[in-house]
mmCIF file of C-alpha atoms and ligand atoms in Angstrom:
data_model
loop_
_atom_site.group_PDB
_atom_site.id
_atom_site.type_symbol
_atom_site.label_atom_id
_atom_site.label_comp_id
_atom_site.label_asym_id
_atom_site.label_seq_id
_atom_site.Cartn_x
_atom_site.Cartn_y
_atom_site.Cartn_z
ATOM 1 C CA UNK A 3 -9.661 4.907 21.338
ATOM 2 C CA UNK A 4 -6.479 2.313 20.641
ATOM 3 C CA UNK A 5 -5.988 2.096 17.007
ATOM 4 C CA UNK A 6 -6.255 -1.745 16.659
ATOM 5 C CA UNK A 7 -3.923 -4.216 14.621
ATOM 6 C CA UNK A 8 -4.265 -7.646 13.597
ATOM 7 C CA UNK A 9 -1.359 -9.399 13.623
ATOM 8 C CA UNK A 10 -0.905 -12.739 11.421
ATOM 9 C CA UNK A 11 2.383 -14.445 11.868
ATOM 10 C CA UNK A 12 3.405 -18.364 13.124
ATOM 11 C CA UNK A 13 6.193 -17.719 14.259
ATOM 12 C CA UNK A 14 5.304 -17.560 18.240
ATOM 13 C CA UNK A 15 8.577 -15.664 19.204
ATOM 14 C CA UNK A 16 7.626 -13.008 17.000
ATOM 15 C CA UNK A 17 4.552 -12.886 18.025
ATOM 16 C CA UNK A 18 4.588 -12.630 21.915
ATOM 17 C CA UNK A 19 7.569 -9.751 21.217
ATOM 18 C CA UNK A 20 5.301 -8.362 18.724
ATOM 19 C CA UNK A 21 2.389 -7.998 20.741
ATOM 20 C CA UNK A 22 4.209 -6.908 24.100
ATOM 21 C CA UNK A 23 5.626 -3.897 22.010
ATOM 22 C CA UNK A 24 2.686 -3.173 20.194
ATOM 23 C CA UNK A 25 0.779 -3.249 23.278
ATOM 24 C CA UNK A 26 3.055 -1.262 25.090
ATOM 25 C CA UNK A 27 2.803 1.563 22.419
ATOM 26 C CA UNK A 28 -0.784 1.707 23.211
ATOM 27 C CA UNK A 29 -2.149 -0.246 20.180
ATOM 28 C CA UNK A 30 -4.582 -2.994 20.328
ATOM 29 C CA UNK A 31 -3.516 -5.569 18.799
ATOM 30 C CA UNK A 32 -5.182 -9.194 18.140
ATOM 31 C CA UNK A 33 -3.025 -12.439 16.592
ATOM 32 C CA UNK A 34 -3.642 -15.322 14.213
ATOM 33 C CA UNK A 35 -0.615 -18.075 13.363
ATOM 34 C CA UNK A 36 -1.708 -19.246 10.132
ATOM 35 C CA UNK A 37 -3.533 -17.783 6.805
ATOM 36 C CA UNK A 38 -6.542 -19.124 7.463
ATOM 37 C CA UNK A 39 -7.387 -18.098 10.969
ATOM 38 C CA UNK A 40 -6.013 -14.484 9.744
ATOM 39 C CA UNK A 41 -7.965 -14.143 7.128
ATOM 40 C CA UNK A 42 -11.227 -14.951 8.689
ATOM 41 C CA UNK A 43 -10.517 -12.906 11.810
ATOM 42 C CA UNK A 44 -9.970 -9.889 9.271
ATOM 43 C CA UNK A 45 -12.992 -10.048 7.897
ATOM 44 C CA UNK A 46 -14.998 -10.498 10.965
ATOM 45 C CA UNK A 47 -13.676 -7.086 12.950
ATOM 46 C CA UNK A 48 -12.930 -3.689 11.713
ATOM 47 C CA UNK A 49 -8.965 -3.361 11.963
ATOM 48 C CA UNK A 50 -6.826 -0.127 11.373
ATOM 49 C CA UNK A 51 -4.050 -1.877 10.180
ATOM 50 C CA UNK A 52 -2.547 -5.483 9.114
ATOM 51 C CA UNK A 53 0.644 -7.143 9.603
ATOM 52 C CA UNK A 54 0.756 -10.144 7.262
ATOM 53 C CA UNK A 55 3.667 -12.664 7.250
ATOM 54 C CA UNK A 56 4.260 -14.379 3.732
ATOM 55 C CA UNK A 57 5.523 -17.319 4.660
ATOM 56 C CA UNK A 58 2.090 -19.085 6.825
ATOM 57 C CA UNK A 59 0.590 -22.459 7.084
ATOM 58 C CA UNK A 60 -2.434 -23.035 5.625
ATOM 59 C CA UNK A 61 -2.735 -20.040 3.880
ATOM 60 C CA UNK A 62 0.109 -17.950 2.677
ATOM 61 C CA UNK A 63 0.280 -14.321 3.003
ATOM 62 C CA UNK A 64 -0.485 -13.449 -0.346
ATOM 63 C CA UNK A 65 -3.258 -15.184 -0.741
ATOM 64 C CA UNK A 66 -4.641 -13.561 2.630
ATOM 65 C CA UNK A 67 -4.222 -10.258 1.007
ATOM 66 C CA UNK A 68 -5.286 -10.822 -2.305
ATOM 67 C CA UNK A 69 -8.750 -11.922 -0.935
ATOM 68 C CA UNK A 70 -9.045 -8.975 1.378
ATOM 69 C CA UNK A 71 -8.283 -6.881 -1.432
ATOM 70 C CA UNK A 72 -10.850 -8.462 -3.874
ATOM 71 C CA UNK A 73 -13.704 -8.058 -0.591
ATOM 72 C CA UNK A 74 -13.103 -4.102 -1.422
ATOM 73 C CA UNK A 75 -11.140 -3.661 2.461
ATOM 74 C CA UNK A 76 -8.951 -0.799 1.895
ATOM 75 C CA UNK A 77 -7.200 -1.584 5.167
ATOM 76 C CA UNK A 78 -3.942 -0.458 5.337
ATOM 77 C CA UNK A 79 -1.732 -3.931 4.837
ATOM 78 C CA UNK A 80 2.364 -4.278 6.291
ATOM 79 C CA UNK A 81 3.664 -7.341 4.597
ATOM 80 C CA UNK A 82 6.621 -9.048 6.387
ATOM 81 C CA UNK A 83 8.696 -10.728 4.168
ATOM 82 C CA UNK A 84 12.230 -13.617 4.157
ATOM 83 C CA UNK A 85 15.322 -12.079 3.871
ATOM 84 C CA UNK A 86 16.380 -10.914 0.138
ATOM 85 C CA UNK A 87 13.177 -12.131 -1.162
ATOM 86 C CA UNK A 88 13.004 -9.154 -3.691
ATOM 87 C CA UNK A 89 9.976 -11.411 -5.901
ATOM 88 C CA UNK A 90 8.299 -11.805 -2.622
ATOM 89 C CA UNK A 91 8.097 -7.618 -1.937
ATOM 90 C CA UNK A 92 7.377 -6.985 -5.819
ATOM 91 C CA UNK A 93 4.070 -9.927 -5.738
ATOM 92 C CA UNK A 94 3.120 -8.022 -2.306
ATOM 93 C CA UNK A 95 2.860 -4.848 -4.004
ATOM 94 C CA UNK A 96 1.170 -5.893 -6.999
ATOM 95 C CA UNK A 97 -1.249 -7.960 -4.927
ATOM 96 C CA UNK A 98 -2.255 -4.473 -2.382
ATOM 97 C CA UNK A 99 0.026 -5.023 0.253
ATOM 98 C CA UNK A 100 0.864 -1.108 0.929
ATOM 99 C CA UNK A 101 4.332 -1.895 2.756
ATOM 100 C CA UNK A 102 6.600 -4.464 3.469
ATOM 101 C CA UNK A 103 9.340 -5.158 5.909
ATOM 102 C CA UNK A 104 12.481 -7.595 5.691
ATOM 103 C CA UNK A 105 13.035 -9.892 8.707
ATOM 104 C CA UNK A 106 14.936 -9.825 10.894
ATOM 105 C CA UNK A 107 13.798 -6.049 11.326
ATOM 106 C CA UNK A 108 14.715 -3.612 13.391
ATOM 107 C CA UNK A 109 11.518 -3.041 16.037
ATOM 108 C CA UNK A 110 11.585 0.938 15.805
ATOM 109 C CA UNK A 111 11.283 0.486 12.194
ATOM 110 C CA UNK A 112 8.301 -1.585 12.749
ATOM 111 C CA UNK A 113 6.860 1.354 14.526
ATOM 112 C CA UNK A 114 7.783 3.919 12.079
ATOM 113 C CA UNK A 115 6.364 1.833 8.862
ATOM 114 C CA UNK A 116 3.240 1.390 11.198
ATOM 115 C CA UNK A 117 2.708 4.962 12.265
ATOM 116 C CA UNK A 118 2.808 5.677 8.845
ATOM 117 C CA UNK A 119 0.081 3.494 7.247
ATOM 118 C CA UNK A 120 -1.831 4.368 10.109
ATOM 119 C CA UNK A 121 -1.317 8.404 9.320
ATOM 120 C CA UNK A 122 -1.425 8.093 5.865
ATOM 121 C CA UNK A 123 -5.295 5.958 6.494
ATOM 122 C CA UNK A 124 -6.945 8.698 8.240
ATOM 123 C CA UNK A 125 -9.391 10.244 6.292
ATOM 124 C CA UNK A 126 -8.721 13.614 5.016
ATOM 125 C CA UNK A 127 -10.615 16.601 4.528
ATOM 126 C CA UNK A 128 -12.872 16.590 1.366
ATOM 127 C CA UNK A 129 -10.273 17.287 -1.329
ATOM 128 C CA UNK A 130 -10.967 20.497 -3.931
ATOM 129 C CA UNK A 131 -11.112 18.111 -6.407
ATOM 130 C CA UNK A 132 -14.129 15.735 -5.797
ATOM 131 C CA UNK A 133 -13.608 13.908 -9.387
ATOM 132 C CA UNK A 134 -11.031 13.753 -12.112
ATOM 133 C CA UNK A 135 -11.282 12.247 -15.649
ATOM 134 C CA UNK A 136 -8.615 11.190 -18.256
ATOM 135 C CA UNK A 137 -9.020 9.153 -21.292
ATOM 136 C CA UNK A 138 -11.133 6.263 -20.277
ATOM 137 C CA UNK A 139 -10.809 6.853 -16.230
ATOM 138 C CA UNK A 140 -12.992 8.569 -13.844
ATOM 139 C CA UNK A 141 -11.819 9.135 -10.601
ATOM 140 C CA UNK A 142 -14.490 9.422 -7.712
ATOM 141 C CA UNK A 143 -12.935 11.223 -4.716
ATOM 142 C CA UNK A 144 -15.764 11.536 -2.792
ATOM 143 C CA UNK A 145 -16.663 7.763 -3.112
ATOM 144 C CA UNK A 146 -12.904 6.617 -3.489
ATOM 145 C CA UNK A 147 -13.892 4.799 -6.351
ATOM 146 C CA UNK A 148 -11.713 4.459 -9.787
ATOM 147 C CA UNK A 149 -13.440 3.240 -13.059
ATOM 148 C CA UNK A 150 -11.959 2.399 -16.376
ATOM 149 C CA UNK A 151 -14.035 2.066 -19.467
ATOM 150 C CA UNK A 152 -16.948 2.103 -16.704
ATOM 151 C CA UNK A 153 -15.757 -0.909 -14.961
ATOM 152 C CA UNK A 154 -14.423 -0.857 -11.400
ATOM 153 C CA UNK A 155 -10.720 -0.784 -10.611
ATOM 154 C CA UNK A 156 -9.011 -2.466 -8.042
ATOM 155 C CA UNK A 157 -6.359 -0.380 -6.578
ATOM 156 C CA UNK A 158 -4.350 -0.814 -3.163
ATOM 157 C CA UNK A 159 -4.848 1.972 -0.625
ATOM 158 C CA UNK A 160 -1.185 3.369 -1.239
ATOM 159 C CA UNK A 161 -2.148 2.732 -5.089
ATOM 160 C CA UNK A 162 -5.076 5.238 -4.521
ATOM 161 C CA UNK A 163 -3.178 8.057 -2.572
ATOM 162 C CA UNK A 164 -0.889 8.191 -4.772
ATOM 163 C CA UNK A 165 -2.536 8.738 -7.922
ATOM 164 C CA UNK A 166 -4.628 11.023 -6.014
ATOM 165 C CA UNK A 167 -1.772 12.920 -4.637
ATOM 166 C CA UNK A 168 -0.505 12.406 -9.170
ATOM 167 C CA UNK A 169 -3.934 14.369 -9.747
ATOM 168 C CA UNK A 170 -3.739 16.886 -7.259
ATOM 169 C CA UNK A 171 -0.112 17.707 -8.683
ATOM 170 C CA UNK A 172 -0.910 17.066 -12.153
ATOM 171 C CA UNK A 173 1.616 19.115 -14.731
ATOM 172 C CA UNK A 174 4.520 19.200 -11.947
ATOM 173 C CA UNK A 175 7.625 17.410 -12.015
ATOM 174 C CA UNK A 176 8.040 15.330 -8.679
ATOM 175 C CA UNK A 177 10.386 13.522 -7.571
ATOM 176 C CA UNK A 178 10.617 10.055 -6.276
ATOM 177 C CA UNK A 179 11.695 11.122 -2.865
ATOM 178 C CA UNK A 180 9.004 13.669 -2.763
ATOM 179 C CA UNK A 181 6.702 11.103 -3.682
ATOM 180 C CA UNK A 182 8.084 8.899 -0.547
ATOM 181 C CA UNK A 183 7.889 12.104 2.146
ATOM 182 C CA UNK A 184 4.294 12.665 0.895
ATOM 183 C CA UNK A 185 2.685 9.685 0.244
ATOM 184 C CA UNK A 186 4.142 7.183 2.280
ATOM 185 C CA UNK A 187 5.426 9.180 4.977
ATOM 186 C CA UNK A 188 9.277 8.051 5.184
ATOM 187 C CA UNK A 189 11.343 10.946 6.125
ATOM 188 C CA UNK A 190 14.415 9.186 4.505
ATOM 189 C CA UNK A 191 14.546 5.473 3.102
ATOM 190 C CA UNK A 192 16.774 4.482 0.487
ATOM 191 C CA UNK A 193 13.788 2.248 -1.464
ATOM 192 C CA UNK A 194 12.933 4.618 -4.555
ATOM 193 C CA UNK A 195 12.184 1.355 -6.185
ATOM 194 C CA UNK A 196 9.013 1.140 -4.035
ATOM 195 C CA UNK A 197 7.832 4.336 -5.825
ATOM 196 C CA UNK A 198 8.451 2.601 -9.459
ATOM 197 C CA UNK A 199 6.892 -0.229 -8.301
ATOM 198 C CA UNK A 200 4.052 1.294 -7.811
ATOM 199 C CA UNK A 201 3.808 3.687 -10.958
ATOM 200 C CA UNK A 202 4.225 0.159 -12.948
ATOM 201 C CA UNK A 203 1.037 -0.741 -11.413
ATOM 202 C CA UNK A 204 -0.918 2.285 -11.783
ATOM 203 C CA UNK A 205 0.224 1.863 -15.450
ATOM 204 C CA UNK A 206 -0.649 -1.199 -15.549
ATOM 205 C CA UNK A 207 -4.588 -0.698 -14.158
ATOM 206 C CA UNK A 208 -5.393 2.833 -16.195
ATOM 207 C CA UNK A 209 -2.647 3.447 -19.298
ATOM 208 C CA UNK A 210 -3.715 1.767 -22.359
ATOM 209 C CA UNK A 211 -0.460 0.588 -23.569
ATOM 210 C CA UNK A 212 1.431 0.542 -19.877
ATOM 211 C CA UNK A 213 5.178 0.604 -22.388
ATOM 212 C CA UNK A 214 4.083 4.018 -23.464
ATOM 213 C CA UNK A 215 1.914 5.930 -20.434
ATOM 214 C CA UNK A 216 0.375 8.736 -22.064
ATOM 215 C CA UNK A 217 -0.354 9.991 -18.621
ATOM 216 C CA UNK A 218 2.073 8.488 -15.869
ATOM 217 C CA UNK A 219 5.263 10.113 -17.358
ATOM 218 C CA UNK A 220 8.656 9.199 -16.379
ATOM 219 C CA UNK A 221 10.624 12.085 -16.033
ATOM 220 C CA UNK A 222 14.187 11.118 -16.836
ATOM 221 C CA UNK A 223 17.066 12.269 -13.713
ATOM 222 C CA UNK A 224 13.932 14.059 -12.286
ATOM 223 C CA UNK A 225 11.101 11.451 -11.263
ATOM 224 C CA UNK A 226 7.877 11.344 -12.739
ATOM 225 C CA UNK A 227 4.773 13.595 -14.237
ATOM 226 C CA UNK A 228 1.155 12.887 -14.234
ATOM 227 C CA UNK A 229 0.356 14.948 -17.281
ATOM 228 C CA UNK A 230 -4.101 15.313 -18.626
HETATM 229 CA CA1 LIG B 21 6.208 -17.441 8.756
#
């Protein structure tokens, strides 16, 4: 069955390329020009993944994706972002976007990105671990669910698999470019700053005092440790 993609973007150029290519790859792929439109059309279909421009009438990108995120879909979202707009990719992140892309990009690293949300999505086998506490968090593996002080957190999707991939390596020293081949799927990409991005915001969600992680350990020259 075609893996299907909604596509939200207003520029119209982009969009008919977009869609011939995506279609041409096999994908299904529906389109929406302006916040609005894209938002409702995401939450009246299932989707396997979401392209999201930030820059939309009506509705801007990040505002799309916040309220997707806050309706609990863990839908894999690619943000496509202006050209040096390095706030822009950092707000994306924070806000559960799980990727972003620069325009003008190049179309096979479209793909790429794409093929690996969608990979990274598909449900794995049940993991050994089916829960995991430390200090005030629980983790629920089986129901995907993180709680702090018995509250529900929010996390993005790429959030999640990483501090589940954190868990499952707990006590080792990993590296940020290990941490990009296994949990996003790049074979080589030169943005290690995606990976701190991200570790802020775990911080941020389940350390205490995010200045001084007791459990999301930066590892100086080395990368990071997730240490119970
Ligand atoms: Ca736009």
């Amino acid at each position: 069955m075609a893996q299907r993609i909604l596509l939200v973007e207003d520029e119209p150029g982009l969009v008919l390329t977009l869609t011939d290519r995506l279609q041409g790859e096999g994908y299904h792929t529906d389109a929406c020009e302006d916040g609005e439109a894209g938002l409702a059309q995401a939450m009246a279909q299932p989707y396997d993944l979401i392209i999201l421009d930030v820059m939309l009438p009506k509705k801007s990108g990040f505002d799309v994706c916040r309220k997707l995120r806050q309706s609990g879909m863990q839908t894999p979202i690619l943000m496509l972002t202006a050209r040096n707009q390095v706030v822009d990719k950092v707000v994306g992140l924070q806000i559960g976007a799980d990727d972003y892309l620069t325009k003008p990009f190049d179309m096979m690293e479209l793909l790429a990105r794409i093929e690996a949300l969608l990979r990274r999505s598909v449900a794995k086998p049940a993991a050994a671990v089916m829960a995991f506490q430390f200090g005030t968090v629980k983790v629920d593996f089986r129901r995907a669910e993180v709680l702090r002080n018995a509250v529900a957190v929010v996390l993005s999707a790429r959030e999640y698999q990483l501090l589940k991939y954190l868990i499952e390596h707990r006590g080792e020293s990993i590296s940020r470019e290990q941490l990009l081949t296994d949990v996003w799927g790049y074979q080589a990409t030169p943005e290690t700053r995606t990976v701190d991005v991200h570790m802020a915001w775990l911080r941020q969600k389940l350390e205490d005092n995010p200045r001084y992680p007791q459990y999301f350990l930066t590892l100086r020259g080395l990368g990071y440790k997730f240490d119970s």
